[in-house]
Short mmCIF file of C-alpha atoms and ligand atoms in Angstrom, two decimals:
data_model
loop_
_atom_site.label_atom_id
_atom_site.label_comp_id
_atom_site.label_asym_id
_atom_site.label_seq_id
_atom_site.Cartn_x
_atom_site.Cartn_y
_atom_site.Cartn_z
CA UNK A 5 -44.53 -12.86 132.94
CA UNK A 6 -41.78 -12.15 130.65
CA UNK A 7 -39.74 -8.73 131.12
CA UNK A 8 -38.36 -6.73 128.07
CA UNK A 9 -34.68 -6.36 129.10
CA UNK A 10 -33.92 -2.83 130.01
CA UNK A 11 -31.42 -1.99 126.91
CA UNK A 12 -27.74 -0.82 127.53
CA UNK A 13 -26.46 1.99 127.76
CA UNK A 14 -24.62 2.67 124.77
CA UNK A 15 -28.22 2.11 123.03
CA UNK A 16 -30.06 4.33 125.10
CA UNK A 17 -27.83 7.24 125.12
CA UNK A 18 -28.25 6.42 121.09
CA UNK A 19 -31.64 5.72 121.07
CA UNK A 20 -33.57 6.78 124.23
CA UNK A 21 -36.29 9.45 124.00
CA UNK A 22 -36.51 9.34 120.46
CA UNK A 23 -40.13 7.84 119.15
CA UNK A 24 -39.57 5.31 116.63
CA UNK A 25 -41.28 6.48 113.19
CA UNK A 26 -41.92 4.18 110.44
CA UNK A 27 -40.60 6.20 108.05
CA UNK A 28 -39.02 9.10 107.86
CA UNK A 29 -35.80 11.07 109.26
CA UNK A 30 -33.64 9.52 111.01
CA UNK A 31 -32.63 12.61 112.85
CA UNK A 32 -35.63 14.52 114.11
CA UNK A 33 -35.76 17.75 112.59
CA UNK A 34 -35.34 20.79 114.99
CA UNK A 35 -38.78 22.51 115.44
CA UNK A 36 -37.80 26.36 115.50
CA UNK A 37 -40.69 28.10 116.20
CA UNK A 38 -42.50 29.66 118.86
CA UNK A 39 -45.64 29.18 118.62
CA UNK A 40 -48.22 26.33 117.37
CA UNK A 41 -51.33 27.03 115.30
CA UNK A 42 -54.46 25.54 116.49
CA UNK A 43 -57.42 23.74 114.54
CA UNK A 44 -60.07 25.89 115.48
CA UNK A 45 -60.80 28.37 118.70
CA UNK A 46 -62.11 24.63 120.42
CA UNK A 47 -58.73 23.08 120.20
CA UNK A 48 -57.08 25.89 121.63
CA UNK A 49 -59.72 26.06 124.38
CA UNK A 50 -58.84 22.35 124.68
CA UNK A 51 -55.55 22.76 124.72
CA UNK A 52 -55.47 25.37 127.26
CA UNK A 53 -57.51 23.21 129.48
CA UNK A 54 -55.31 19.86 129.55
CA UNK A 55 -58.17 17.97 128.14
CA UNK A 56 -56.22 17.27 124.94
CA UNK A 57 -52.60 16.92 124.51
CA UNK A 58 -50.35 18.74 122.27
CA UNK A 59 -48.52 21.67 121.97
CA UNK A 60 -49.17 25.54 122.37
CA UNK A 61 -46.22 27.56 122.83
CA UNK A 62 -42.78 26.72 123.21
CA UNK A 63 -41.96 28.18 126.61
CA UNK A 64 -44.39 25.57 127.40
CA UNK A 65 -43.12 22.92 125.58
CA UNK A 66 -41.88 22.18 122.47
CA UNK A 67 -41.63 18.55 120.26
CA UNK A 68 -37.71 18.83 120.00
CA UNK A 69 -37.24 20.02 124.28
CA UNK A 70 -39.71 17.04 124.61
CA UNK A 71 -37.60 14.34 123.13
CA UNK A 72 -34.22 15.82 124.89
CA UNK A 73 -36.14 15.47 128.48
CA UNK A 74 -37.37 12.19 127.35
CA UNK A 75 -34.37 11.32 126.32
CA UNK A 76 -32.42 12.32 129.96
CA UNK A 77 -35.44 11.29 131.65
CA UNK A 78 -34.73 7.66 130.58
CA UNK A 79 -30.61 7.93 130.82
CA UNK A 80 -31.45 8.60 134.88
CA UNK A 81 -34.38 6.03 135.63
CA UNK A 82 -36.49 8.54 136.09
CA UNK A 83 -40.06 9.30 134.60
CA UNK A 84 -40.00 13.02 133.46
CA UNK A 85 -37.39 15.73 132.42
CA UNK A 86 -37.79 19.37 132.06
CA UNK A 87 -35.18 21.22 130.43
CA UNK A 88 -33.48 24.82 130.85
CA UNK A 89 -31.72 27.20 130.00
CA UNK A 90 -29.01 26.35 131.99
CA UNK A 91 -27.96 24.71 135.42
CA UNK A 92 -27.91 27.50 137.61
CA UNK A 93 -31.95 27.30 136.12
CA UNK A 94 -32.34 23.91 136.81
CA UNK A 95 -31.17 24.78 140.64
CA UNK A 96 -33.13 27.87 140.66
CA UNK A 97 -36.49 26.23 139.44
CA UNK A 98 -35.91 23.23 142.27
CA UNK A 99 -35.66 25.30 145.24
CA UNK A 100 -38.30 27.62 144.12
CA UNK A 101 -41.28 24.88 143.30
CA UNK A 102 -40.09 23.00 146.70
CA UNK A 103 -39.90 25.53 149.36
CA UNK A 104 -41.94 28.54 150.96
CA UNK A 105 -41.17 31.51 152.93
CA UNK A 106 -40.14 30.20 156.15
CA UNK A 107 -38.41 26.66 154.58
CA UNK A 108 -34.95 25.77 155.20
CA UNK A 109 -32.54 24.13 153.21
CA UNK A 110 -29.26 22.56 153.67
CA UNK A 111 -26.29 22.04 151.16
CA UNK A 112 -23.37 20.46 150.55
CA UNK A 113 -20.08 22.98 151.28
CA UNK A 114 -18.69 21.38 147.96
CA UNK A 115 -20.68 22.37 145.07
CA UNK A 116 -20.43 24.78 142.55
CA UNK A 117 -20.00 28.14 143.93
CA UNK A 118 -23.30 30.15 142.46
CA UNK A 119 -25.53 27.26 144.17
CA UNK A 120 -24.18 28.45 147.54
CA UNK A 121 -24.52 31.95 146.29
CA UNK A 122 -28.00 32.05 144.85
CA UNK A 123 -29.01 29.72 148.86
CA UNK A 124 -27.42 32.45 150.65
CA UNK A 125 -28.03 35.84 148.27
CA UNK A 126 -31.47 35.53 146.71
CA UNK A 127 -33.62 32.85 148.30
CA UNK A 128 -32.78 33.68 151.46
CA UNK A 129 -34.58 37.41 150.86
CA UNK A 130 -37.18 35.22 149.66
CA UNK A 131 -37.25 33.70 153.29
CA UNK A 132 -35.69 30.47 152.56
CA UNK A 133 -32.82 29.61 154.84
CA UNK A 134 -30.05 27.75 154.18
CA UNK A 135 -26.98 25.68 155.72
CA UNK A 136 -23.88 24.37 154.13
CA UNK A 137 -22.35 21.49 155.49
CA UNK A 138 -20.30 18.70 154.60
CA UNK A 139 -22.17 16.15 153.37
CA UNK A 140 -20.13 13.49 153.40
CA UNK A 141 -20.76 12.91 156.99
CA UNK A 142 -24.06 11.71 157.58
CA UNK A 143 -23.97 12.64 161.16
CA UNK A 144 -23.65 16.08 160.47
CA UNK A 145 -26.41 16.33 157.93
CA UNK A 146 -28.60 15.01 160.46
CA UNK A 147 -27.63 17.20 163.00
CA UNK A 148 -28.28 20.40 160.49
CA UNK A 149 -31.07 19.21 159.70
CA UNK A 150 -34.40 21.72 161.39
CA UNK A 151 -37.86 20.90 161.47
CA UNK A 152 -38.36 23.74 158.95
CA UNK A 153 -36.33 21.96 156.30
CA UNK A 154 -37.47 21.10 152.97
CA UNK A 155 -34.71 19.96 150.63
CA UNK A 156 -31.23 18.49 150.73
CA UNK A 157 -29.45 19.29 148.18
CA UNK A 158 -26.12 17.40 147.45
CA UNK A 159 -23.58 17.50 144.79
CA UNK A 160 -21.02 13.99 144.59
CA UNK A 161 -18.40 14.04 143.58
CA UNK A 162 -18.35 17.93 144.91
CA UNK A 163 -17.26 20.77 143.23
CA UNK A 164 -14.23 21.19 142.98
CA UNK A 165 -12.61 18.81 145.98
CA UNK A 166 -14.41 15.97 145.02
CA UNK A 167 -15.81 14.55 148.14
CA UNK A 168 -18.15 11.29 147.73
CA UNK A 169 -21.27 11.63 150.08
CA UNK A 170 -23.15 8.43 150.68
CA UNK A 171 -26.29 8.84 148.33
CA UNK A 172 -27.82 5.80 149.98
CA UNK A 173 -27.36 6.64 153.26
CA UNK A 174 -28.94 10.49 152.53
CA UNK A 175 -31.76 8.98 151.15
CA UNK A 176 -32.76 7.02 154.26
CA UNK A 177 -32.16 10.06 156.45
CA UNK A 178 -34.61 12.08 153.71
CA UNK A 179 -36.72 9.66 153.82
CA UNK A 180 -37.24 9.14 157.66
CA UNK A 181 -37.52 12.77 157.80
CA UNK A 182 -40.04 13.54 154.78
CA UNK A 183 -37.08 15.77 153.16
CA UNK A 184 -36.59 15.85 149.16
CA UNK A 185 -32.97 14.87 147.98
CA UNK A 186 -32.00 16.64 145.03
CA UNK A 187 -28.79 15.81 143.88
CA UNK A 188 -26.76 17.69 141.27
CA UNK A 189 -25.02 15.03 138.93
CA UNK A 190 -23.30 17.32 136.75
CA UNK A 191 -19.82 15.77 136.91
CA UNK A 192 -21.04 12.08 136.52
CA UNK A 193 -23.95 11.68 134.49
CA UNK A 194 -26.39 8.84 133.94
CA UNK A 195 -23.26 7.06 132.41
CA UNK A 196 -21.31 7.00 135.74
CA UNK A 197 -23.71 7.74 138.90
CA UNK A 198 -27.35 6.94 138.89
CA UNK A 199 -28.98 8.94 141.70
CA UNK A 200 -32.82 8.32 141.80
CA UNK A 201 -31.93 4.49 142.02
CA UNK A 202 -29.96 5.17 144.83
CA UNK A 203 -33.08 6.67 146.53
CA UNK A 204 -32.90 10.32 145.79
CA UNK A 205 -36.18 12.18 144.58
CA UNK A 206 -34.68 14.84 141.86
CA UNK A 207 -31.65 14.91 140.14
CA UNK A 208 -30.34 18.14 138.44
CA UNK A 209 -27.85 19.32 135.56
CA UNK A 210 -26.08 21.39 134.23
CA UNK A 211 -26.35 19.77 130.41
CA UNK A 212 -23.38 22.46 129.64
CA UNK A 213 -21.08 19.92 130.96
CA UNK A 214 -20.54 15.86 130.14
CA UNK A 215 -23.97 15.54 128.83
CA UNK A 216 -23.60 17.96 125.90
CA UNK A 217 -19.58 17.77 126.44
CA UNK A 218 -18.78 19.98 123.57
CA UNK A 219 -18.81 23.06 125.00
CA UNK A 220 -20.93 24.32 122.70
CA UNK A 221 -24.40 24.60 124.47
CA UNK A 222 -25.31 26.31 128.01
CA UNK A 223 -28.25 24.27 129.82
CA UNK A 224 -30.01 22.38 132.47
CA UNK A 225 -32.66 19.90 133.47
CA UNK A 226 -34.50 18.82 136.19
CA UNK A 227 -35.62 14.88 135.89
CA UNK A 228 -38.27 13.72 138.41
CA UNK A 229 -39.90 10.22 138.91
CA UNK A 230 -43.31 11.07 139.61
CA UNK A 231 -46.20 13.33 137.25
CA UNK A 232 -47.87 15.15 140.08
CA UNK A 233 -43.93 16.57 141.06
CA UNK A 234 -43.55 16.67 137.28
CA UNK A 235 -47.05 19.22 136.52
CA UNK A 236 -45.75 21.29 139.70
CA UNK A 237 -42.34 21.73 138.72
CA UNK A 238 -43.99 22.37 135.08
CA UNK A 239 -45.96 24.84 135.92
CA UNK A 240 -43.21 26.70 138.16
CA UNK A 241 -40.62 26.60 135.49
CA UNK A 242 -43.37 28.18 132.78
CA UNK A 243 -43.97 30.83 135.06
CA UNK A 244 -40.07 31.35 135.53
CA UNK A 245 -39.39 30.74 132.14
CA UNK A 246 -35.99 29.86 132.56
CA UNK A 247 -36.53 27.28 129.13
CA UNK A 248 -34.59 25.76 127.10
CA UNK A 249 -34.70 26.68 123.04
CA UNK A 250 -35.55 23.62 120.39
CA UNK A 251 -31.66 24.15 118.42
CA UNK A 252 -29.33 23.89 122.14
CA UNK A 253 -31.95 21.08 123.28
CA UNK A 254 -31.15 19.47 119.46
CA UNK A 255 -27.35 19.55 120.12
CA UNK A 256 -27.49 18.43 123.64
CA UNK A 257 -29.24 15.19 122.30
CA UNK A 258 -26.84 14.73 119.42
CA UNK A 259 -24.03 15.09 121.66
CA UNK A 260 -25.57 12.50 124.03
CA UNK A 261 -25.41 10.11 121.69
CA UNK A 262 -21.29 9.74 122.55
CA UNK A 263 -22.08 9.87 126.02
CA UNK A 264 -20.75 6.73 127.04
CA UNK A 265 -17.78 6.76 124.75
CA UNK A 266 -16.70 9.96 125.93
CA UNK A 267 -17.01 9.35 129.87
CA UNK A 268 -14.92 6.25 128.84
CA UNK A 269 -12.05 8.01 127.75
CA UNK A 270 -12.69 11.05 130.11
CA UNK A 271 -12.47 8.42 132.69
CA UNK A 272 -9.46 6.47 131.22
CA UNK A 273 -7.56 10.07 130.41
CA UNK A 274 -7.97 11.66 133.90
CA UNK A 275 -7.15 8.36 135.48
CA UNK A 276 -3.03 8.26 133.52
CA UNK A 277 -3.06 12.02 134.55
CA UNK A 278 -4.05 11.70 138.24
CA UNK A 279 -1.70 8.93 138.63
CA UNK A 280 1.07 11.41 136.55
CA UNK A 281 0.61 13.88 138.84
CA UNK A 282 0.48 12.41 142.07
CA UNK A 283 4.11 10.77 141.51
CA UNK A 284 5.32 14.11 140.34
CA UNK A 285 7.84 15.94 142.79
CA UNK A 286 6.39 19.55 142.84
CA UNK A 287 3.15 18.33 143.53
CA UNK A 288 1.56 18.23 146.90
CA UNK A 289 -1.55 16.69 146.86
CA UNK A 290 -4.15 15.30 143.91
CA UNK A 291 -7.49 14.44 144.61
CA UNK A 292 -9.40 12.16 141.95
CA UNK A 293 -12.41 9.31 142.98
CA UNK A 294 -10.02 7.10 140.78
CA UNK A 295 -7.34 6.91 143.30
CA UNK A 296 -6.45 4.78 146.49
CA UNK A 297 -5.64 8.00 148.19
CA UNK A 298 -9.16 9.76 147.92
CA UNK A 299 -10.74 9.21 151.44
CA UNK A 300 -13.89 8.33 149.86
CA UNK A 301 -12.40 5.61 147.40
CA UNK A 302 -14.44 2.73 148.50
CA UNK A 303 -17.51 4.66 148.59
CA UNK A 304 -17.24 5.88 145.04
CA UNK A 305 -16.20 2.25 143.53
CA UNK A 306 -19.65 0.86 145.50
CA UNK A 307 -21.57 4.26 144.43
CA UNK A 308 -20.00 5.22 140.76
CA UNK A 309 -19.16 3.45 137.69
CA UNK A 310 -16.08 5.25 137.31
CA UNK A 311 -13.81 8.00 138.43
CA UNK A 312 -15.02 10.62 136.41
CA UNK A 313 -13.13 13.40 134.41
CA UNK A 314 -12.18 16.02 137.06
CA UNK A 315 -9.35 16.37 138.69
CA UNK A 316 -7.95 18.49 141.60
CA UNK A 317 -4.50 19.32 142.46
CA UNK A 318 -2.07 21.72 144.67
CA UNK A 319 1.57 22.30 143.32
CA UNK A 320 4.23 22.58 146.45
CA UNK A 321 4.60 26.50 145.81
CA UNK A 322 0.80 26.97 146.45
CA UNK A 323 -1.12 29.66 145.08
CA UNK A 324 2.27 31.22 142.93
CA UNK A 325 3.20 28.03 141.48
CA UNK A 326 -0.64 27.07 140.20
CA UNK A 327 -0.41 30.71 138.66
CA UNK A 328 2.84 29.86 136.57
CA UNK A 329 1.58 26.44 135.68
CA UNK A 330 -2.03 27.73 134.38
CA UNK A 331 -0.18 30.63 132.47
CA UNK A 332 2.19 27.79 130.86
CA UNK A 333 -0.34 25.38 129.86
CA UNK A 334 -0.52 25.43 126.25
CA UNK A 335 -2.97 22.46 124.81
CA UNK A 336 -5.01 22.84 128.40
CA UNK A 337 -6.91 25.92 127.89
CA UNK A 338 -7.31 28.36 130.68
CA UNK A 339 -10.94 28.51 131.20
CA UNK A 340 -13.48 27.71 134.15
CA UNK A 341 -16.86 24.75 132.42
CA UNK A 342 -16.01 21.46 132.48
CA UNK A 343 -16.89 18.55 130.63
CA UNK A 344 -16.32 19.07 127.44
CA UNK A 345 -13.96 17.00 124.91
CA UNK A 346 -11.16 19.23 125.58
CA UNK A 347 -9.43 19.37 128.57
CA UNK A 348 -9.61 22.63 130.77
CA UNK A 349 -7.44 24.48 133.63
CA UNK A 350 -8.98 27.06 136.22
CA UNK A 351 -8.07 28.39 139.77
CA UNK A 352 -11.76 27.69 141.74
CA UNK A 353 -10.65 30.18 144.62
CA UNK A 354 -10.59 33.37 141.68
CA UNK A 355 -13.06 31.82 139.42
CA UNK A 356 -15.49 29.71 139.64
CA UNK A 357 -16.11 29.99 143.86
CA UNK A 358 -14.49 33.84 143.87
CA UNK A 359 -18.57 34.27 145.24
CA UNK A 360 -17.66 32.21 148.10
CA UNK A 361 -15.98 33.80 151.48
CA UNK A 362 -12.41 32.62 152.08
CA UNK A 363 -13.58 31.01 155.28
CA UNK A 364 -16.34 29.04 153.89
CA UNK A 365 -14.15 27.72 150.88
CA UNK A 366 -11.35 26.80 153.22
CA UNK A 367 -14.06 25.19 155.63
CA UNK A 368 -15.01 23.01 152.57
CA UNK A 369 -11.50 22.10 151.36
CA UNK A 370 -10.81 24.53 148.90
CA UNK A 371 -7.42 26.04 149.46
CA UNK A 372 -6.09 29.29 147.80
CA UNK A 373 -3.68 27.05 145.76
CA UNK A 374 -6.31 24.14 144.47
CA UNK A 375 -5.94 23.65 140.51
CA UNK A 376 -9.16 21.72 138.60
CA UNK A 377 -8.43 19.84 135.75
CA UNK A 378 -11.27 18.65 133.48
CA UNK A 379 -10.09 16.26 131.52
CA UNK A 380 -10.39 15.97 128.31
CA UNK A 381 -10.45 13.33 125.57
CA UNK A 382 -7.37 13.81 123.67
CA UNK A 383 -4.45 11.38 123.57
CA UNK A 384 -3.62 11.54 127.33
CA UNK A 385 0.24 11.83 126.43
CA UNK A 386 -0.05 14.75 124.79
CA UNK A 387 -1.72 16.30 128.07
CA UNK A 388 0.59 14.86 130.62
CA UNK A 389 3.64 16.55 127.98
CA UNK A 390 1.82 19.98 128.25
CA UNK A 391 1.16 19.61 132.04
CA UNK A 392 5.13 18.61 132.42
CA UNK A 393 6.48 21.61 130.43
CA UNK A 394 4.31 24.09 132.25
CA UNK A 395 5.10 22.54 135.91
CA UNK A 396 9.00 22.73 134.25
CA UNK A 397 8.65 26.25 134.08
CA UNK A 398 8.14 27.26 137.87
C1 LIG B 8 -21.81 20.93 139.34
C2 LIG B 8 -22.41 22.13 138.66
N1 LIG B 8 -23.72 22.36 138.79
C3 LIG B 8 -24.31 23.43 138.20
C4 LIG B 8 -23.59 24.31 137.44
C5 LIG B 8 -24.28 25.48 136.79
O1 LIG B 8 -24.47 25.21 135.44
P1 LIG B 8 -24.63 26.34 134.31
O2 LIG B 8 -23.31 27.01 134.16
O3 LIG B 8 -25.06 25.55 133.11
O4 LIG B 8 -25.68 27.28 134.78
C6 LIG B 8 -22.22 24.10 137.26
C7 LIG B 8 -21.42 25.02 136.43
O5 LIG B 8 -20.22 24.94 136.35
C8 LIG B 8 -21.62 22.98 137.89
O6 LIG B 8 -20.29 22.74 137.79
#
C-alpha cells in the first residue's frame, strides 16, 4: 500500500497541528475565554462524562492549547501534548502522575538546577527519592538504578556543561528494566534531537526557550505517545492546574513557525563563536556539541542534527575574569533563559544552579568560573566584536 510521505520539517513546524478549514482565517483566532456554554443540561452531563467530545472549561482544555499540543505533539513523533504553564510544570506534572510514595527516581547531574531542586526539596517530602548521576555513562545509570525506581529522567545536551548521554542506549536499559525515560529537550527541540524515536517514553519542555525563542512567553509541555499515559497525565495536570492560557499557547505556535530557521542560524552563530573562543588566548576551555573537542562529539553528530545554540566557557582568570567579561558585554545581555533570538550571558554557579550545593555542581562539571552563552541570531560578527571588547577589558 502506498504511504503519504511524512512532510518536512520546515512544513510542519508551519503547518502541523493546525486543522485545515475550507474557508476561513488563516491564523486561528485566539479563544480567550474560560469557560464554554453548553446546549442544554444533557450536553453538559455528556460532556462531563467523556461520552461526547468537546470542550468545558479551559483549565481542561481549550481549542487554541489544543492546536499548540497538537502542533508539538507532531514536531516530536509523538501522539499527544499537554501544555503548561511553564517547564518547571511540565517536570513537576511528570514526576507527580508517574511515581508514588515510596518510588525512586534518578537524574542526570547536568540539568537545569530547579529539576534537581524540586527531586531533592519537594518530592522527596512527598516520599519520592531521588539520585543524580551522570548520565552519560551508562554503567553508572545502571548501577543507580533500585528496584524502587520509576523514572529516568535525562536532559542532553545537559544544562549548562553540555554532556551528550546516549538516548539509545538509556532506552534499552529502561526498557529491560520497565523504567519510563523522560527526557527534557529544552535546548534541542524537535528541529535538532528527536527523543521518543530514539526510544524514550516522554519528552518534556520548557516552550520558554527555542520553541517559542522570543523570549516573550514562559511555558511547558509534556508530549506522550500513547492515550491511556495521555488521560492519566490529563487528569493529573487538571487537578494540578499548572495550564497553559489560550494567548502564550497562541504565540508559542506563531513563533514555532521559524523554528527551523532559527535553530539554523542559532546553530550556524554559536558554531563561528565556539570556534572564536576556543582559539582565543584568555580562554581556558569551551565546551559546545559542535566541536572536535567535546568528549561526546561523535555521539551528538550520530544522536543530533546539529550543535545547538548554547555554549559554555571558562576565561583563564576563573571566576574574576567571567565577572569582568559579563559586566562588559554590551549587545549580549546579562540575563539567565535561553533560547531566544537574542543572544544571552549568565554565571550558572550564582544564577541559574545557585540552588545547587557547591559539591554537587562541581561533581557535575560546573566550576565556579563556567560562563553560558545562548546564542543568538544576530550577525555572528557583531557578537564575536562584543565578546572581544569585553574579554579586552580584563
Ligand atoms: C533545560 C531546562 N528545562 C526546564 C527549564 C524550566 O523551564 P521554565 O523556566 O519554563 O519553568 C529550564 C529553564 O531554564 C531549562 O533550561
Amino acid at each position: 500500500m502506498h504511504k503519504t510521505p511524512q512532510p518536512g520539517l520546515a512544513t510542519r513546524c508551519v503547518h502541523a497541528g493546525s486543522p485545515e478549514q475550507p474557508a476561513g482565517p488563516v491564523v486561528n483566532p485566539v479563544c480567550l475565554t474560560s469557560t464554554f456554554r453548553f446546549r442544554d443540561a444533557d450536553h453538559g452531563a455528556a460532556l462531563f462524562a467523556g461520552t461526547e467530545s468537546g470542550y468545558i472549561y479551559t483549565r481542561m482544555l481549550n481549542p487554541t492549547v489544543k492546536e499548540l499540543e497538537d502542533c508539538i505533539a507532531e514536531l516530536e513523533g509523538g501522539a499527544f501534548g499537554l501544555a503548561t504553564g511553564s517547564g518547571m510544570a511540565a517536570i513537576h506534572t511528570t514526576i507527580a502522575a508517574l511515581c508514588s510514595s515510596g518510588d525512586h527516581v534518578v537524574c542526570s547531574e547536568a540539568v537545569y538546577g530547579p529539576t534537581l531542586s524540586l527531586l531533592s526539596d519537594i518530592f522527596s517530602r512527598l516520599g519520592i527519592q531521588s539520585t543524580a548521576v551522570d548520565t552519560t555513562a551508562v554503567e553508572k545509570v545502571a548501577a543507580a538504578l533500585t528496584p524502587a525506581t520509576r523514572v529516568l529522567f535525562v536532559e542532553t545536551p545537559g544544562n549548562p556543561t553540555l554532556c551528550i548521554s546516549d538516548l539509545a542506549a538509556l532506552a534499552r536499559l529502561c526498557r529491560e528494566r520497565s523504567i519510563t525515560l523522560v527526557v527534557d529537550n529544552t535546548f534541542m527541540t524537535p528541529a535538532l534531537q528527536q527523543p521518543l524515536e530514539l526510544g524514550a517514553d516522554i519528552v518534556v519542555h520548557s516552550l520558554t526557550k527555542f520553541l517559542n525563542g522570543h523570549a516573550d512567553v514562559v511555558g511547558g509541555i509534556i508530549v506522550v505517545k500513547d492515550k491511556s499515559v495521555y488521560d492519566r497525565f490529563r487528569r493529573v495536570l487538571n487537578h494540578l492546574g499548572g495550564v497553559l492560557a489560550p494567548f502564550e499557547a497562541f504565540l508559542v505556535r506563531r513563533g514555532i513557525r521559524t523554528l527551523h530557521l532559527r535553530m539554523q542560524r542559532h546553530c550556524e552563530n554559536a558554531s563561528r563563536i565556539a570556534a572564536f573562543l576556543e582559539t582565543h588566548p584568555k580562554v581556558a576551555w569551551v565546551r559546545f556539541p559542535g566541536l572536535a573537542s567535546h568528549p561526546q562529539f561523535e555521539l551528538g553528530r550520530r544522536q543530533m542534527q546539529g550543535p545547538g545554540g548554547m555554549i559554555s566557557f571558562e576565561l583563564k582568570g576563573g571566576i574574576a575574569a567571567g565577572r569582568s567579561l559579563m559586566n562588559s558585554t554590551r549587545l549580549c545581555a546579562l540575563a539567565v533563559s535561553l533560547g531566544g533570538v537574542e543572544t544571552l550571558i549568565q554565571h550558572p554557579a550564582s544564577m541559574t544552579h545557585a540552588g545547587v550545593s557547591r559539591e554537587a555542581r562541581l561533581a557535575a562539571g560546573i566550576t565556579d568560573g563556567l560562563v553560558r552563552l545562548s546564542v543568538g541570531i544576530e550577525d555572528p560578527a557583531d557578537i564575536i566584536t562584543d565578546l572581544e571588547q569585553a574579554m579586552a577589558r580584563d
